[in-house]
Amino acid sequence: MHLEDLDLDQIATLLSELSQPSVLPKVDGRHHVRAFDAADVDFCTSNWLYRVLDVMPWLNLDASFDSQELPKAVAFRLFDELSPGKSEASFQINDTYVVITALGAQTLEDRLSRAVGHRSVFLQMLEDELSIAAATEAWIEAWNEAPATEPLSINATVDKWRIQDFAGRARSMQLDLNPTYQRDFVWSNADSQTLIESILRGIPLPSIILARGSGNQRYQIVDGKQRLTAILRFMGAHPEGLQNAKAMVDFNIFDTNFAQFARRNNLRATDIREKYLPFKTKKYADENDPLTSLGGRYYCEIRDKSVRIAGENITVADLFERTCDYFIPVLIYRDTQVRDIHKVFRIYNQQGTKLNAEEIRNAVFNHLVISRMMLFVSGDRPEPEIAPELVSAGIDPTSTHEIIDALGFRVNRFRRTKVLLWTVATLILKPTQAPDGVYRTPSTASHIDEFLRAIEDGTLRQFRSRSTLENLARDLVGALALHQSSEAAWHPKFRRKGKSEMASKWEELPVVGSLIACLVLTITGQEQRLEEGIDAVRELTSKMLGPQSTQNKTQWAHIASSATRILEELGIGLEDAHSAVLERYGESAIEALANIRKLSTN
């Protein structure tokens, strides 16, 4: 294919947009980018390549580049990072000039398009008065979310249901409101009241997305759990809420006088929310608001009140319990694996419907037992039914949940699960190597996803084994207990980038580094070495300040250095540690961590 056959205008436009003056994320020492126009980008020479170097701060690449290097060397390392293994097919050399190929153009355009999108969000956060540090952290997190991939096939139909359809199916247990890949009900009463207000005003709601298998009358809530939970709570029709209410006194007045029911059972606001019981509508100060008479009241108190929906006056009971013209769109996936549904979600997510990487990962890989095991051990989903295999083996991580909580990680968007998966993936899975043998340093999200994909495709099939997962759960519980019992070993400066001598809460990087060391000590049965070497490790960690840069390579270097130096300080040889992990789990990345540490100190 000739150069003139390629559509390169879009690449030139994207490069120019990234070059325009603005504040940059705080990831390296550069404070400005030299602006240029799209017309200044020349693809007949190596000029385009140096325009890419001009906007490098926006591309979030681990490799460093020098404009004095030969163009071929720059192009090789650029495309080796953008599309590993396909670098040589991404450009050609014509008369000493580097000329981009069709594959290279597509790869570069994809990266530049993502960079422009992330740049726009970063600058918007600054306009919203977020600090540069906070905006940079969010910018890095956005890059850590792997690009979406299309599923091979989807079987989906579009329907519309009335509220009574959802309520009826919920009562007859035909709705699974809490599949294991879903986060908990997190909406506040204010969030729930806003949704009910929208319904009472006749405002259309976004689609509820369901999954159903052939011959199965039960639907799983794939998306819309928060909305549907709020609706069913408000009506007093949530199955779990009804079950909780039946165990209380005077259930006979639950549907007719919930205010009195709540008083007789001494229910506080937190009790009502946690037990999925009804809540009041919001209050309205404007006397002219058509919902004023409905404000601050329970559903049972307004059932006979009139609202205007779709141009007609109907009762609230008609709206929620009977046939009316208010519908909620429903997208039903049939015989489609949940991970494929969430691949579609990821596309939506990267177009604006924001789920974080952990929420998407939990859905995509929820079919793996290890995913549910991590949810259970971390406490993100502590219900015994999440991991019955571990419960039957006598594994109780209740104390572990308290330890993780004390580290400063609350139950929030699967962050606890992320930290444990990050620890295990870093200890077990070696990152891939570049042609020169140097280990790559992928983003956290990419490495965790690669670890789970290796289990899914059979490369790490041992992590499908019940005995292996039981061992892993016990090792994690033991490592966290050791981490806490030796709390004095971790200097406050190590926990939080040296900002405070009084720091008690932890940042993620030092937790992962120190927990890897504790995991190795647990695997080798040498926990006492840390207990006996607390003073030495505290002195060592007082000098292990977290990196100021948020680049992947500096994060890997910090984790590798922390874990391996702590082990060495305690007299654990890295070769012995590698052998022990290899024997226990069939794979070990300790040699790779030692190599990454060595290169980072050169």
XYZ file of C-alpha atoms in Angstrom:
602
model
C 0.000 0.000 0.000
C 1.350 3.414 -0.988
C 1.533 6.281 1.489
C -0.941 8.325 -0.543
C -3.509 5.538 -0.088
C -3.540 6.038 3.689
C -5.909 8.491 5.344
C -3.440 10.339 7.558
C -5.323 13.604 8.001
C -6.953 12.380 11.212
C -3.582 11.529 12.754
C -2.266 14.991 11.875
C -5.374 16.608 13.395
C -5.071 14.594 16.610
C -1.369 15.404 16.943
C -2.088 19.098 16.487
C -4.871 19.027 19.085
C -2.592 17.391 21.652
C 0.086 20.018 21.008
C -2.098 22.987 21.926
C -1.089 24.961 25.065
C -2.490 23.615 28.349
C -1.519 22.324 31.764
C 0.082 18.862 31.633
C -0.386 15.919 33.981
C 2.373 15.679 36.578
C 4.102 12.563 35.309
C 7.481 13.861 34.154
C 9.590 16.996 34.226
C 8.147 18.632 31.109
C 6.016 21.700 31.674
C 4.924 22.529 28.137
C 4.371 21.095 24.667
C 5.358 22.978 21.527
C 2.216 23.796 19.509
C 1.924 23.082 15.796
C -0.785 22.891 13.118
C -2.005 19.755 11.397
C -0.538 21.063 8.140
C 2.917 21.007 9.756
C 2.860 17.199 10.055
C 4.770 15.602 7.159
C 4.386 11.845 6.606
C 6.801 11.682 3.674
C 9.758 12.165 6.007
C 10.396 11.307 9.661
C 8.804 14.606 10.649
C 5.572 12.907 11.835
C 7.586 10.765 14.258
C 9.103 13.796 15.957
C 5.651 15.393 16.161
C 4.655 12.317 18.148
C 7.612 12.973 20.472
C 6.406 16.568 20.837
C 3.124 15.388 22.406
C 4.624 12.481 24.362
C 3.475 13.756 27.815
C -0.128 13.085 26.758
C 0.499 9.507 25.541
C 1.342 7.921 28.924
C 4.075 5.652 27.570
C 6.657 3.912 29.740
C 9.467 4.156 27.193
C 11.562 7.324 27.170
C 12.674 8.884 23.892
C 15.449 11.227 22.859
C 15.022 13.384 19.778
C 18.739 12.871 19.066
C 18.250 9.136 18.543
C 18.059 7.588 15.093
C 14.467 7.671 13.787
C 14.418 3.897 13.265
C 15.282 3.247 16.931
C 12.624 5.708 18.098
C 9.969 4.168 15.846
C 10.844 0.631 16.915
C 10.473 1.365 20.639
C 7.347 3.476 20.089
C 5.459 0.762 18.221
C 6.881 -2.005 20.382
C 5.008 -0.415 23.267
C 1.875 0.503 21.316
C 1.504 -2.950 19.715
C 3.970 -5.463 21.201
C 5.282 -7.928 18.644
C 4.081 -5.893 15.669
C 6.652 -3.119 15.680
C 8.422 -4.137 12.472
C 5.123 -4.221 10.554
C 4.194 -0.709 11.712
C 6.754 1.264 9.706
C 9.207 1.021 6.815
C 12.524 2.704 6.039
C 12.641 4.646 2.756
C 15.858 6.557 2.025
C 16.649 6.814 5.780
C 13.150 8.176 6.492
C 10.673 6.322 8.708
C 7.399 5.863 6.822
C 4.303 4.667 8.612
C 2.362 1.625 7.339
C -1.376 0.983 7.420
C -1.004 -1.084 10.606
C 1.127 1.592 12.226
C -1.335 4.321 11.225
C -4.242 2.444 12.783
C -2.279 1.738 15.982
C -1.096 5.326 16.312
C -4.524 6.792 15.571
C -6.076 4.589 18.284
C -3.562 5.831 20.857
C -3.906 9.466 19.844
C -7.718 9.259 19.950
C -7.603 7.906 23.505
C -5.077 10.594 24.444
C -7.321 13.379 23.140
C -10.268 11.984 25.102
C -8.284 11.654 28.330
C -6.799 15.121 27.822
C -10.275 16.612 27.527
C -11.423 14.956 30.764
C -8.207 16.018 32.553
C -8.638 19.665 31.552
C -12.322 19.562 32.518
C -11.351 18.332 35.992
C -8.990 21.283 36.353
C -11.812 23.618 35.316
C -13.910 21.989 38.034
C -11.193 23.089 40.492
C -9.739 19.645 41.080
C -6.046 19.757 41.999
C -3.442 18.841 39.373
C -2.386 15.880 41.515
C -5.952 14.546 41.779
C -6.638 15.149 38.086
C -3.387 13.378 37.203
C -4.361 10.376 39.312
C -7.723 10.159 37.534
C -5.945 10.582 34.175
C -3.636 7.651 34.970
C -6.595 5.534 36.092
C -8.355 6.250 32.806
C -5.295 5.013 30.894
C -5.215 1.876 33.042
C -8.606 0.827 31.705
C -7.873 -1.461 28.782
C -9.486 -0.579 25.426
C -12.820 -2.257 24.793
C -13.080 -5.309 22.557
C -16.180 -6.384 20.678
C -17.736 -9.763 21.637
C -18.027 -12.231 18.763
C -21.808 -12.544 18.966
C -24.680 -11.173 21.022
C -28.272 -12.367 21.273
C -30.266 -9.418 22.591
C -33.831 -8.158 22.341
C -35.349 -4.831 23.290
C -38.569 -4.721 25.289
C -40.440 -2.360 27.617
C -41.898 -3.270 30.992
C -44.207 -1.484 33.378
C -43.143 -1.120 36.980
C -45.697 -3.763 37.931
C -43.849 -6.222 35.660
C -40.641 -5.779 37.645
C -42.464 -5.902 40.989
C -44.396 -9.021 40.042
C -41.294 -10.871 38.896
C -39.438 -9.776 42.022
C -42.206 -11.121 44.278
C -42.277 -14.433 42.408
C -38.462 -14.692 42.675
C -37.991 -14.434 38.905
C -35.470 -11.611 39.316
C -31.945 -12.184 40.630
C -31.366 -8.749 42.125
C -27.935 -9.536 43.543
C -25.740 -11.648 41.209
C -22.194 -12.037 42.521
C -20.667 -9.776 39.892
C -22.772 -6.831 41.105
C -21.624 -4.313 43.670
C -23.732 -3.814 46.791
C -26.668 -1.425 46.956
C -24.808 1.855 47.409
C -27.397 4.525 46.681
C -28.244 6.906 49.476
C -31.865 7.748 50.306
C -31.353 11.047 48.490
C -30.319 9.186 45.312
C -33.332 6.903 45.622
C -35.707 9.828 46.244
C -34.438 11.562 43.104
C -35.221 8.470 41.047
C -38.752 8.215 42.474
C -39.258 11.906 41.771
C -38.351 11.270 38.117
C -40.939 8.500 37.892
C -43.650 10.600 39.553
C -42.989 13.329 36.993
C -43.187 10.816 34.145
C -39.523 11.236 33.169
C -38.202 8.248 31.159
C -35.578 6.084 32.850
C -32.510 4.463 31.253
C -32.727 0.833 30.220
C -32.635 -2.009 32.700
C -30.368 -4.731 31.303
C -31.180 -8.356 32.051
C -29.667 -11.744 31.223
C -31.572 -14.995 30.861
C -30.663 -18.502 29.770
C -32.769 -20.865 27.687
C -35.363 -22.687 29.735
C -34.723 -20.442 32.726
C -37.536 -18.171 33.872
C -35.206 -16.174 36.138
C -33.598 -12.948 34.984
C -30.294 -11.608 36.289
C -29.963 -7.848 36.732
C -26.857 -6.997 34.737
C -27.313 -3.227 34.863
C -29.862 -1.156 36.745
C -29.592 -2.798 40.156
C -29.425 0.538 41.986
C -32.487 1.907 40.156
C -34.553 -1.236 40.490
C -33.657 -1.687 44.156
C -34.780 1.879 44.869
C -38.113 1.346 43.080
C -38.875 -1.922 44.862
C -37.856 -0.477 48.229
C -40.116 2.519 47.768
C -43.097 0.290 46.948
C -42.364 -2.086 49.800
C -41.917 -4.835 47.211
C -38.231 -5.702 47.577
C -38.059 -9.473 48.268
C -35.316 -9.161 50.882
C -37.117 -6.201 52.457
C -40.336 -8.202 52.699
C -38.486 -11.133 54.235
C -36.901 -8.828 56.822
C -40.244 -7.168 57.576
C -42.007 -10.495 58.124
C -39.570 -11.239 60.953
C -40.646 -8.050 62.775
C -43.712 -7.268 64.861
C -46.999 -6.047 63.354
C -46.217 -7.080 59.794
C -49.952 -6.763 59.084
C -49.572 -2.954 58.934
C -46.405 -2.982 56.806
C -48.281 -2.216 53.559
C -50.860 0.168 55.010
C -49.019 2.222 57.639
C -45.275 1.885 57.336
C -44.601 4.907 59.563
C -46.335 3.159 62.465
C -44.626 -0.138 61.564
C -41.227 1.583 61.732
C -42.024 3.146 65.127
C -43.213 -0.121 66.650
C -40.016 -1.819 65.522
C -37.776 1.104 66.593
C -36.291 1.297 63.094
C -33.612 3.895 62.490
C -32.828 5.363 59.077
C -29.803 3.075 58.696
C -31.917 0.026 59.602
C -34.484 0.951 56.962
C -31.856 1.302 54.254
C -29.822 -1.789 55.152
C -32.953 -3.955 55.386
C -34.309 -2.733 52.002
C -37.401 -1.182 53.588
C -39.497 1.718 52.217
C -38.352 5.337 52.315
C -40.212 8.637 52.037
C -40.423 10.858 48.984
C -38.422 14.069 49.091
C -40.036 17.262 50.384
C -40.833 20.248 48.164
C -40.637 23.877 49.245
C -42.371 25.247 46.147
C -46.130 25.316 46.733
C -46.721 25.369 42.982
C -44.839 22.139 42.389
C -47.360 19.451 41.346
C -45.570 16.980 43.665
C -45.817 19.170 46.783
C -48.728 17.203 48.233
C -46.777 13.973 47.754
C -43.616 15.218 49.458
C -42.128 13.655 52.589
C -44.490 10.677 52.607
C -44.330 6.916 52.249
C -45.769 5.090 49.247
C -48.674 3.671 51.264
C -49.674 7.259 52.122
C -49.819 8.510 48.506
C -51.194 5.492 46.621
C -54.487 7.267 45.921
C -52.921 10.620 45.005
C -53.068 11.801 41.414
C -50.071 12.319 39.100
C -49.944 13.262 35.429
C -48.219 10.639 33.293
C -48.097 10.574 29.476
C -50.714 13.350 29.319
C -53.203 11.587 31.610
C -54.101 11.895 35.279
C -53.680 8.568 37.059
C -53.123 7.509 40.664
C -49.731 6.659 42.079
C -51.000 3.097 42.572
C -51.884 2.961 38.854
C -48.331 4.065 38.041
C -46.573 1.509 40.244
C -48.980 -1.432 40.497
C -51.315 -1.495 37.520
C -51.477 -1.069 33.768
C -50.484 2.410 32.619
C -48.539 4.078 29.829
C -45.316 4.543 31.807
C -42.714 2.030 30.613
C -39.083 1.317 31.428
C -36.975 0.116 28.484
C -35.535 -3.368 28.986
C -32.634 -4.929 27.098
C -32.648 -8.713 27.463
C -29.599 -10.819 26.619
C -30.458 -14.464 26.028
C -27.918 -17.289 26.201
C -25.129 -14.732 26.312
C -22.260 -15.042 28.763
C -22.125 -12.222 31.264
C -18.525 -11.447 30.347
C -19.631 -10.781 26.746
C -22.442 -8.538 27.948
C -19.891 -6.568 29.901
C -17.659 -6.267 26.879
C -20.568 -4.310 25.427
C -20.697 -2.424 28.736
C -17.047 -1.556 28.415
C -17.749 0.047 25.057
C -20.579 2.038 26.650
C -18.364 2.851 29.610
C -15.590 4.293 27.509
C -18.175 6.365 25.677
C -19.375 7.986 28.868
C -21.256 5.606 31.222
C -18.559 5.453 33.844
C -17.805 2.159 35.543
C -14.335 1.753 36.970
C -11.870 -0.936 35.891
C -12.544 -3.082 38.957
C -16.320 -3.102 38.435
C -15.931 -4.108 34.809
C -13.293 -6.737 35.632
C -15.490 -8.245 38.307
C -18.266 -8.695 35.785
C -16.127 -9.923 32.883
C -14.263 -12.549 34.952
C -16.949 -13.390 37.489
C -17.326 -16.876 35.989
C -13.881 -17.733 37.421
C -13.994 -19.113 40.957
C -10.883 -17.104 41.855
C -12.785 -13.856 41.198
C -15.532 -14.764 43.643
C -12.946 -16.072 46.085
C -11.163 -12.711 46.070
C -14.438 -10.883 46.646
C -15.069 -13.096 49.665
C -11.579 -12.912 51.168
C -11.323 -9.150 50.657
C -14.722 -8.450 52.179
C -16.076 -6.654 49.114
C -18.735 -9.381 49.055
C -18.541 -11.184 52.423
C -21.656 -13.335 52.022
C -20.835 -17.057 52.470
C -22.783 -17.972 49.333
C -20.255 -16.026 47.245
C -17.581 -18.688 47.879
C -19.222 -21.866 49.224
C -16.073 -23.818 48.312
C -14.052 -21.854 50.869
C -16.775 -21.982 53.514
C -17.022 -25.763 53.243
C -13.226 -25.933 53.621
C -13.502 -24.068 56.934
C -11.948 -20.817 55.694
C -13.346 -17.790 57.548
C -11.872 -14.432 56.428
C -13.877 -12.299 58.880
C -10.752 -11.122 60.718
C -9.130 -10.411 57.346
C -11.918 -7.956 56.515
C -11.104 -6.041 59.703
C -7.401 -5.989 58.823
C -8.034 -4.600 55.326
C -10.395 -2.041 56.806
C -7.683 -0.952 59.257
C -5.310 -0.413 56.331
C -7.735 2.247 55.124
C -9.505 0.355 52.340
C -13.254 0.582 52.802
C -15.807 -1.429 50.836
C -15.900 0.863 47.839
C -16.099 -0.156 44.182
C -14.113 -3.392 44.665
C -10.902 -1.611 45.656
C -10.098 -4.285 48.250
C -10.390 -7.023 45.656
C -8.153 -5.030 43.330
C -5.369 -4.837 45.948
C -5.450 -8.595 46.615
C -5.565 -9.480 42.911
C -2.745 -7.009 42.239
C -0.640 -8.698 44.925
C -1.256 -12.216 43.660
C -0.862 -11.339 39.968
C 2.442 -9.558 40.664
C 3.782 -12.509 42.666
C 2.680 -15.210 40.211
C 2.592 -13.846 36.654
C 5.796 -12.637 35.015
C 5.189 -9.652 32.735
C 6.096 -10.177 29.092
C 9.570 -9.325 27.855
C 10.685 -6.935 25.140
C 12.974 -8.240 22.336
C 16.025 -7.208 24.378
C 14.856 -9.362 27.287
C 13.816 -6.486 29.539
C 10.549 -7.106 31.374
C 7.717 -4.809 30.354
C 5.842 -2.892 33.045
C 2.138 -3.001 32.110
C -0.527 -1.007 33.891
C -2.065 -2.470 37.021
C -5.379 -3.158 35.294
C -3.714 -4.765 32.279
C -1.588 -7.082 34.422
C -4.495 -8.201 36.608
C -6.631 -8.790 33.501
C -3.803 -10.771 31.903
C -3.521 -12.924 35.037
C -7.244 -13.709 34.940
C -7.163 -14.329 31.182
C -4.320 -16.815 31.705
C -6.530 -18.691 34.169
C -9.453 -18.528 31.763
C -7.522 -19.824 28.736
C -5.785 -22.575 30.704
C -2.262 -21.139 30.778
C -2.616 -20.962 34.572
C -5.160 -23.765 34.820
C -3.896 -24.680 38.296
C -5.828 -21.662 39.590
C -9.048 -23.402 38.607
C -8.230 -26.194 41.047
C -10.172 -26.168 44.295
C -7.107 -27.229 46.312
C -4.974 -24.444 44.796
C -7.618 -21.827 45.546
C -8.013 -23.079 49.101
C -4.233 -22.787 49.536
C -4.279 -19.299 48.080
C -7.113 -18.192 50.351
C -5.341 -19.555 53.424
C -2.058 -17.952 52.363
C -3.713 -14.559 51.871
C -5.490 -14.760 55.224
C -2.204 -15.729 56.882
C -0.197 -13.036 55.090
C -2.639 -10.304 56.101
C -2.619 -11.524 59.690
C 1.208 -11.424 59.656
C 1.128 -7.962 58.101
C -1.038 -6.691 60.944
C 0.705 -8.513 63.806
C 4.000 -6.968 62.638
C 2.466 -3.523 62.150
C 5.416 -1.789 63.809
C 7.673 -2.991 60.969
C 6.071 -0.585 58.504
C 7.384 2.945 58.923
C 4.759 5.693 58.416
C 6.878 7.269 55.683
C 6.668 3.993 53.786
C 2.895 3.790 54.120
C 2.161 7.174 52.554
C 5.093 8.584 50.528
C 6.813 9.976 53.590
C 4.270 12.733 54.084
C 3.654 12.197 57.765
C 5.358 10.581 60.737
C 1.851 9.873 62.062
C 0.455 8.163 58.953
C -1.745 5.189 59.752
C -3.666 4.590 56.514
C -1.910 3.024 53.557
C -1.509 3.767 49.885
C -1.859 0.883 47.452
C 1.767 0.559 46.290
C 3.348 -0.066 49.719
C 0.513 -2.439 50.654
C 1.162 -4.562 47.569
C 4.942 -4.547 48.055
C 4.842 -5.446 51.746
C 2.008 -7.940 51.323
C 3.992 -9.814 48.652
C 6.813 -10.180 51.180
C 4.363 -11.409 53.834
C 2.838 -13.836 51.347
C 6.253 -15.348 50.592
C 7.002 -15.660 54.320
C 3.652 -17.422 54.793
C 4.255 -19.777 51.861
C 7.717 -20.695 53.172
C 6.506 -21.048 56.768
C 8.980 -18.433 58.010
C 6.600 -15.880 59.493
C 8.707 -15.619 62.633
C 11.483 -13.916 60.677
C 9.352 -10.796 60.310
C 8.162 -10.970 63.898
C 11.800 -11.141 65.033
C 13.063 -8.567 62.530
C 10.551 -5.781 63.088
C 13.165 -3.150 64.007
C 15.363 -3.921 61.001
C 12.431 -3.785 58.586
C 11.180 -0.556 60.122
C 14.586 1.015 59.558
C 14.592 -0.264 55.981
C 11.077 0.938 55.174
C 11.816 4.387 56.599
C 13.974 4.860 53.485
C 11.468 3.371 51.024
C 9.510 6.453 50.043
C 6.886 6.046 47.366
C 7.611 7.377 43.861
C 6.425 10.842 42.930
C 5.794 9.721 39.362
C 2.717 7.645 38.593
C 4.226 5.942 35.534
C 3.866 2.182 35.334
C 7.606 1.552 35.391
C 8.135 3.555 38.603
C 5.251 1.731 40.283
C 6.636 -1.656 39.301
C 10.094 -0.605 40.473
C 8.757 0.458 43.880
C 6.808 -2.769 44.411
C 9.695 -4.935 43.206
C 12.210 -3.105 45.385
C 9.978 -3.135 48.472
C 9.122 -6.833 48.290
C 12.583 -8.149 47.452
C 14.546 -5.910 49.833
C 12.259 -6.781 52.764
C 12.785 -10.481 52.068
C 16.544 -10.057 51.801
C 16.627 -8.019 55.017
C 14.970 -10.973 56.756
C 17.494 -13.450 55.340
C 15.216 -14.950 52.690
C 17.157 -15.620 49.490
C 15.279 -14.614 46.368
C 16.158 -17.863 44.617
C 14.737 -19.835 47.551
C 11.643 -17.644 47.584
C 11.193 -18.156 43.844
C 11.470 -21.931 44.243
C 8.969 -21.995 47.119
C 6.336 -20.002 45.204
C 6.968 -22.092 42.097
C 6.478 -25.314 44.064
C 3.319 -23.992 45.737
C 1.600 -22.490 42.682
C 3.390 -23.738 39.584
C 4.526 -20.231 38.580
C 6.535 -17.432 40.184
C 7.446 -13.891 39.165
C 10.054 -13.287 41.882
C 12.978 -13.575 39.438
C 11.247 -11.007 37.222
C 10.758 -8.673 40.208
C 14.443 -8.996 41.074
C 15.318 -8.114 37.481
C 12.985 -5.092 37.458
C 14.492 -3.894 40.750
C 18.031 -4.300 39.401
C 17.338 -2.313 36.239
C 15.565 0.446 38.185
C 18.643 1.038 40.352
C 21.128 1.126 37.457
